[in-house]
């Protein structure tokens, strides 16, 4: 359900948001945005497991943790015509977004040998999306 919410002056699909992670975290908590682990992190499909392990090498340069540890990959589909990945960033206006998206695309192609497309979703990131125990490395828990 999309509603207009007042947090700051930036609109993303009828939602006002703030670029600061603290406000994003509060926004996620208040709106109960999905924080459970997506199927990508739970699957035992050999191709997706190999992709997940390969994507552990793609790092968020600002935080110094992998996109898998941070829970940034929300969906991944491997089909005969290629790999399609949907991911998010830790903040809506992450300056490293283009580099992270391109690194993800390259690593996906390298691991699977298929054409890879990476799409950026609008879901808000929350520290609860991180892998179990990963927050300690970031000083969160």
PDB file of C-alpha atoms in Angstrom:
ATOM      1  CA  UNK A   1       0.000   0.000   0.000  1.00  0.00           C
ATOM      2  CA  UNK A   2       1.486   3.323  -1.057  1.00  0.00           C
ATOM      3  CA  UNK A   3       0.675   6.395   1.023  1.00  0.00           C
ATOM      4  CA  UNK A   4       2.058   9.892   1.346  1.00  0.00           C
ATOM      5  CA  UNK A   5       4.165  10.060   4.492  1.00  0.00           C
ATOM      6  CA  UNK A   6       5.935  13.147   5.783  1.00  0.00           C
ATOM      7  CA  UNK A   7       9.534  12.443   6.745  1.00  0.00           C
ATOM      8  CA  UNK A   8      11.419  14.989   4.577  1.00  0.00           C
ATOM      9  CA  UNK A   9      11.140  16.531   1.118  1.00  0.00           C
ATOM     10  CA  UNK A  10      12.114  13.674  -1.205  1.00  0.00           C
ATOM     11  CA  UNK A  11       9.405  11.633  -2.930  1.00  0.00           C
ATOM     12  CA  UNK A  12       9.893   8.060  -4.054  1.00  0.00           C
ATOM     13  CA  UNK A  13       6.685   6.484  -5.326  1.00  0.00           C
ATOM     14  CA  UNK A  14       4.428   8.676  -3.210  1.00  0.00           C
ATOM     15  CA  UNK A  15       6.540   8.289  -0.083  1.00  0.00           C
ATOM     16  CA  UNK A  16       8.542  11.079   1.456  1.00  0.00           C
ATOM     17  CA  UNK A  17      11.838   9.793   2.784  1.00  0.00           C
ATOM     18  CA  UNK A  18      15.050  11.088   4.304  1.00  0.00           C
ATOM     19  CA  UNK A  19      18.515  10.195   3.029  1.00  0.00           C
ATOM     20  CA  UNK A  20      19.885   9.568   6.519  1.00  0.00           C
ATOM     21  CA  UNK A  21      20.093   5.923   7.557  1.00  0.00           C
ATOM     22  CA  UNK A  22      18.731   6.690  11.020  1.00  0.00           C
ATOM     23  CA  UNK A  23      15.555   8.125   9.552  1.00  0.00           C
ATOM     24  CA  UNK A  24      15.322   5.249   7.067  1.00  0.00           C
ATOM     25  CA  UNK A  25      15.560   2.795   9.950  1.00  0.00           C
ATOM     26  CA  UNK A  26      12.799   4.635  11.854  1.00  0.00           C
ATOM     27  CA  UNK A  27      10.695   4.784   8.687  1.00  0.00           C
ATOM     28  CA  UNK A  28      11.082   1.026   8.162  1.00  0.00           C
ATOM     29  CA  UNK A  29      10.139   0.260  11.753  1.00  0.00           C
ATOM     30  CA  UNK A  30       7.071   2.501  11.650  1.00  0.00           C
ATOM     31  CA  UNK A  31       5.858   1.196   8.304  1.00  0.00           C
ATOM     32  CA  UNK A  32       6.768  -2.458   8.999  1.00  0.00           C
ATOM     33  CA  UNK A  33       8.576  -2.757   5.676  1.00  0.00           C
ATOM     34  CA  UNK A  34       9.672  -6.308   4.822  1.00  0.00           C
ATOM     35  CA  UNK A  35      12.743  -7.306   6.781  1.00  0.00           C
ATOM     36  CA  UNK A  36      12.462 -11.097   6.678  1.00  0.00           C
ATOM     37  CA  UNK A  37      15.036 -12.968   4.629  1.00  0.00           C
ATOM     38  CA  UNK A  38      14.036 -13.266   0.964  1.00  0.00           C
ATOM     39  CA  UNK A  39      14.002 -16.667  -0.728  1.00  0.00           C
ATOM     40  CA  UNK A  40      17.420 -15.881  -2.261  1.00  0.00           C
ATOM     41  CA  UNK A  41      19.049 -16.311   1.170  1.00  0.00           C
ATOM     42  CA  UNK A  42      17.160 -19.515   2.032  1.00  0.00           C
ATOM     43  CA  UNK A  43      17.262 -21.481  -1.224  1.00  0.00           C
ATOM     44  CA  UNK A  44      19.248 -24.675  -1.661  1.00  0.00           C
ATOM     45  CA  UNK A  45      19.167 -24.511  -5.477  1.00  0.00           C
ATOM     46  CA  UNK A  46      22.802 -25.147  -6.502  1.00  0.00           C
ATOM     47  CA  UNK A  47      22.885 -22.333  -9.084  1.00  0.00           C
ATOM     48  CA  UNK A  48      21.464 -19.765  -6.662  1.00  0.00           C
ATOM     49  CA  UNK A  49      23.754 -20.964  -3.860  1.00  0.00           C
ATOM     50  CA  UNK A  50      26.757 -20.494  -6.187  1.00  0.00           C
ATOM     51  CA  UNK A  51      25.459 -17.037  -7.149  1.00  0.00           C
ATOM     52  CA  UNK A  52      24.935 -16.087  -3.502  1.00  0.00           C
ATOM     53  CA  UNK A  53      28.465 -17.200  -2.589  1.00  0.00           C
ATOM     54  CA  UNK A  54      29.906 -15.330  -5.577  1.00  0.00           C
ATOM     55  CA  UNK A  55      28.065 -12.146  -4.601  1.00  0.00           C
ATOM     56  CA  UNK A  56      29.705 -12.305  -1.163  1.00  0.00           C
ATOM     57  CA  UNK A  57      32.752 -10.850  -2.950  1.00  0.00           C
ATOM     58  CA  UNK A  58      30.835  -7.687  -3.936  1.00  0.00           C
ATOM     59  CA  UNK A  59      31.451  -5.162  -1.181  1.00  0.00           C
ATOM     60  CA  UNK A  60      29.764  -1.933  -0.179  1.00  0.00           C
ATOM     61  CA  UNK A  61      32.889   0.284  -0.263  1.00  0.00           C
ATOM     62  CA  UNK A  62      31.579   2.694   2.348  1.00  0.00           C
ATOM     63  CA  UNK A  63      30.612   0.089   4.954  1.00  0.00           C
ATOM     64  CA  UNK A  64      33.163  -2.586   4.048  1.00  0.00           C
ATOM     65  CA  UNK A  65      30.691  -5.478   4.134  1.00  0.00           C
ATOM     66  CA  UNK A  66      29.369  -7.649   1.315  1.00  0.00           C
ATOM     67  CA  UNK A  67      26.009  -7.029  -0.299  1.00  0.00           C
ATOM     68  CA  UNK A  68      24.960 -10.507   0.876  1.00  0.00           C
ATOM     69  CA  UNK A  69      25.878  -9.796   4.515  1.00  0.00           C
ATOM     70  CA  UNK A  70      23.969  -6.513   4.342  1.00  0.00           C
ATOM     71  CA  UNK A  71      20.895  -8.194   2.821  1.00  0.00           C
ATOM     72  CA  UNK A  72      20.880  -5.883  -0.197  1.00  0.00           C
ATOM     73  CA  UNK A  73      19.994  -8.607  -2.730  1.00  0.00           C
ATOM     74  CA  UNK A  74      16.216  -8.967  -2.515  1.00  0.00           C
ATOM     75  CA  UNK A  75      15.503 -11.362  -5.420  1.00  0.00           C
ATOM     76  CA  UNK A  76      17.514 -13.363  -7.927  1.00  0.00           C
ATOM     77  CA  UNK A  77      16.170 -15.433 -10.794  1.00  0.00           C
ATOM     78  CA  UNK A  78      18.232 -17.640 -13.086  1.00  0.00           C
ATOM     79  CA  UNK A  79      16.530 -18.425 -16.378  1.00  0.00           C
ATOM     80  CA  UNK A  80      17.907 -19.722 -19.688  1.00  0.00           C
ATOM     81  CA  UNK A  81      18.080 -16.187 -21.105  1.00  0.00           C
ATOM     82  CA  UNK A  82      19.969 -14.773 -18.130  1.00  0.00           C
ATOM     83  CA  UNK A  83      20.120 -13.752 -14.502  1.00  0.00           C
ATOM     84  CA  UNK A  84      17.879 -11.025 -13.097  1.00  0.00           C
ATOM     85  CA  UNK A  85      18.693  -9.509  -9.704  1.00  0.00           C
ATOM     86  CA  UNK A  86      16.698  -6.974  -7.716  1.00  0.00           C
ATOM     87  CA  UNK A  87      18.647  -5.194  -5.004  1.00  0.00           C
ATOM     88  CA  UNK A  88      18.466  -2.164  -2.750  1.00  0.00           C
ATOM     89  CA  UNK A  89      21.008   0.189  -1.190  1.00  0.00           C
ATOM     90  CA  UNK A  90      21.571   1.029   2.467  1.00  0.00           C
ATOM     91  CA  UNK A  91      20.488   4.628   1.850  1.00  0.00           C
ATOM     92  CA  UNK A  92      18.247   5.985  -0.914  1.00  0.00           C
ATOM     93  CA  UNK A  93      20.942   8.257  -2.334  1.00  0.00           C
ATOM     94  CA  UNK A  94      23.996   6.025  -1.896  1.00  0.00           C
ATOM     95  CA  UNK A  95      26.849   7.595  -3.908  1.00  0.00           C
ATOM     96  CA  UNK A  96      28.268   4.127  -4.605  1.00  0.00           C
ATOM     97  CA  UNK A  97      25.065   2.747  -6.166  1.00  0.00           C
ATOM     98  CA  UNK A  98      26.331   2.711  -9.785  1.00  0.00           C
ATOM     99  CA  UNK A  99      29.569   0.948  -8.808  1.00  0.00           C
ATOM    100  CA  UNK A 100      27.793  -1.615  -6.602  1.00  0.00           C
ATOM    101  CA  UNK A 101      25.172  -2.362  -9.273  1.00  0.00           C
ATOM    102  CA  UNK A 102      27.857  -2.821 -11.949  1.00  0.00           C
ATOM    103  CA  UNK A 103      30.016  -5.020  -9.688  1.00  0.00           C
ATOM    104  CA  UNK A 104      26.945  -7.143  -8.950  1.00  0.00           C
ATOM    105  CA  UNK A 105      26.187  -7.485 -12.668  1.00  0.00           C
ATOM    106  CA  UNK A 106      29.778  -8.455 -13.498  1.00  0.00           C
ATOM    107  CA  UNK A 107      30.057 -10.982 -10.660  1.00  0.00           C
ATOM    108  CA  UNK A 108      26.678 -12.534 -11.586  1.00  0.00           C
ATOM    109  CA  UNK A 109      27.839 -12.954 -15.181  1.00  0.00           C
ATOM    110  CA  UNK A 110      31.180 -14.378 -14.012  1.00  0.00           C
ATOM    111  CA  UNK A 111      29.544 -16.953 -11.696  1.00  0.00           C
ATOM    112  CA  UNK A 112      26.719 -18.096 -13.989  1.00  0.00           C
ATOM    113  CA  UNK A 113      28.128 -17.444 -17.460  1.00  0.00           C
ATOM    114  CA  UNK A 114      24.778 -15.874 -18.366  1.00  0.00           C
ATOM    115  CA  UNK A 115      23.801 -12.319 -19.244  1.00  0.00           C
ATOM    116  CA  UNK A 116      22.981 -10.517 -16.021  1.00  0.00           C
ATOM    117  CA  UNK A 117      20.664  -7.605 -15.343  1.00  0.00           C
ATOM    118  CA  UNK A 118      20.543  -5.826 -12.010  1.00  0.00           C
ATOM    119  CA  UNK A 119      17.622  -3.638 -11.054  1.00  0.00           C
ATOM    120  CA  UNK A 120      17.441  -1.284  -8.100  1.00  0.00           C
ATOM    121  CA  UNK A 121      14.319  -1.654  -5.978  1.00  0.00           C
ATOM    122  CA  UNK A 122      12.575   1.001  -3.907  1.00  0.00           C
ATOM    123  CA  UNK A 123      12.313  -1.002  -0.705  1.00  0.00           C
ATOM    124  CA  UNK A 124      13.896   0.738   2.276  1.00  0.00           C
ATOM    125  CA  UNK A 125      16.905  -0.998   3.857  1.00  0.00           C
ATOM    126  CA  UNK A 126      16.932  -1.753   7.568  1.00  0.00           C
ATOM    127  CA  UNK A 127      19.765  -3.176   9.724  1.00  0.00           C
ATOM    128  CA  UNK A 128      17.424  -6.101  10.469  1.00  0.00           C
ATOM    129  CA  UNK A 129      17.946  -7.235   6.863  1.00  0.00           C
ATOM    130  CA  UNK A 130      21.583  -8.066   7.631  1.00  0.00           C
ATOM    131  CA  UNK A 131      22.733 -11.650   8.061  1.00  0.00           C
ATOM    132  CA  UNK A 132      22.637 -13.011  11.587  1.00  0.00           C
ATOM    133  CA  UNK A 133      25.628 -11.652  13.501  1.00  0.00           C
ATOM    134  CA  UNK A 134      26.795  -9.310  10.735  1.00  0.00           C
ATOM    135  CA  UNK A 135      25.733  -6.205  12.676  1.00  0.00           C
ATOM    136  CA  UNK A 136      28.498  -6.730  15.236  1.00  0.00           C
ATOM    137  CA  UNK A 137      31.128  -6.026  12.578  1.00  0.00           C
ATOM    138  CA  UNK A 138      29.387  -2.741  11.816  1.00  0.00           C
ATOM    139  CA  UNK A 139      29.118  -1.814  15.480  1.00  0.00           C
ATOM    140  CA  UNK A 140      25.314  -2.043  15.526  1.00  0.00           C
ATOM    141  CA  UNK A 141      24.714  -4.879  17.969  1.00  0.00           C
TER     142      UNK A 141
END
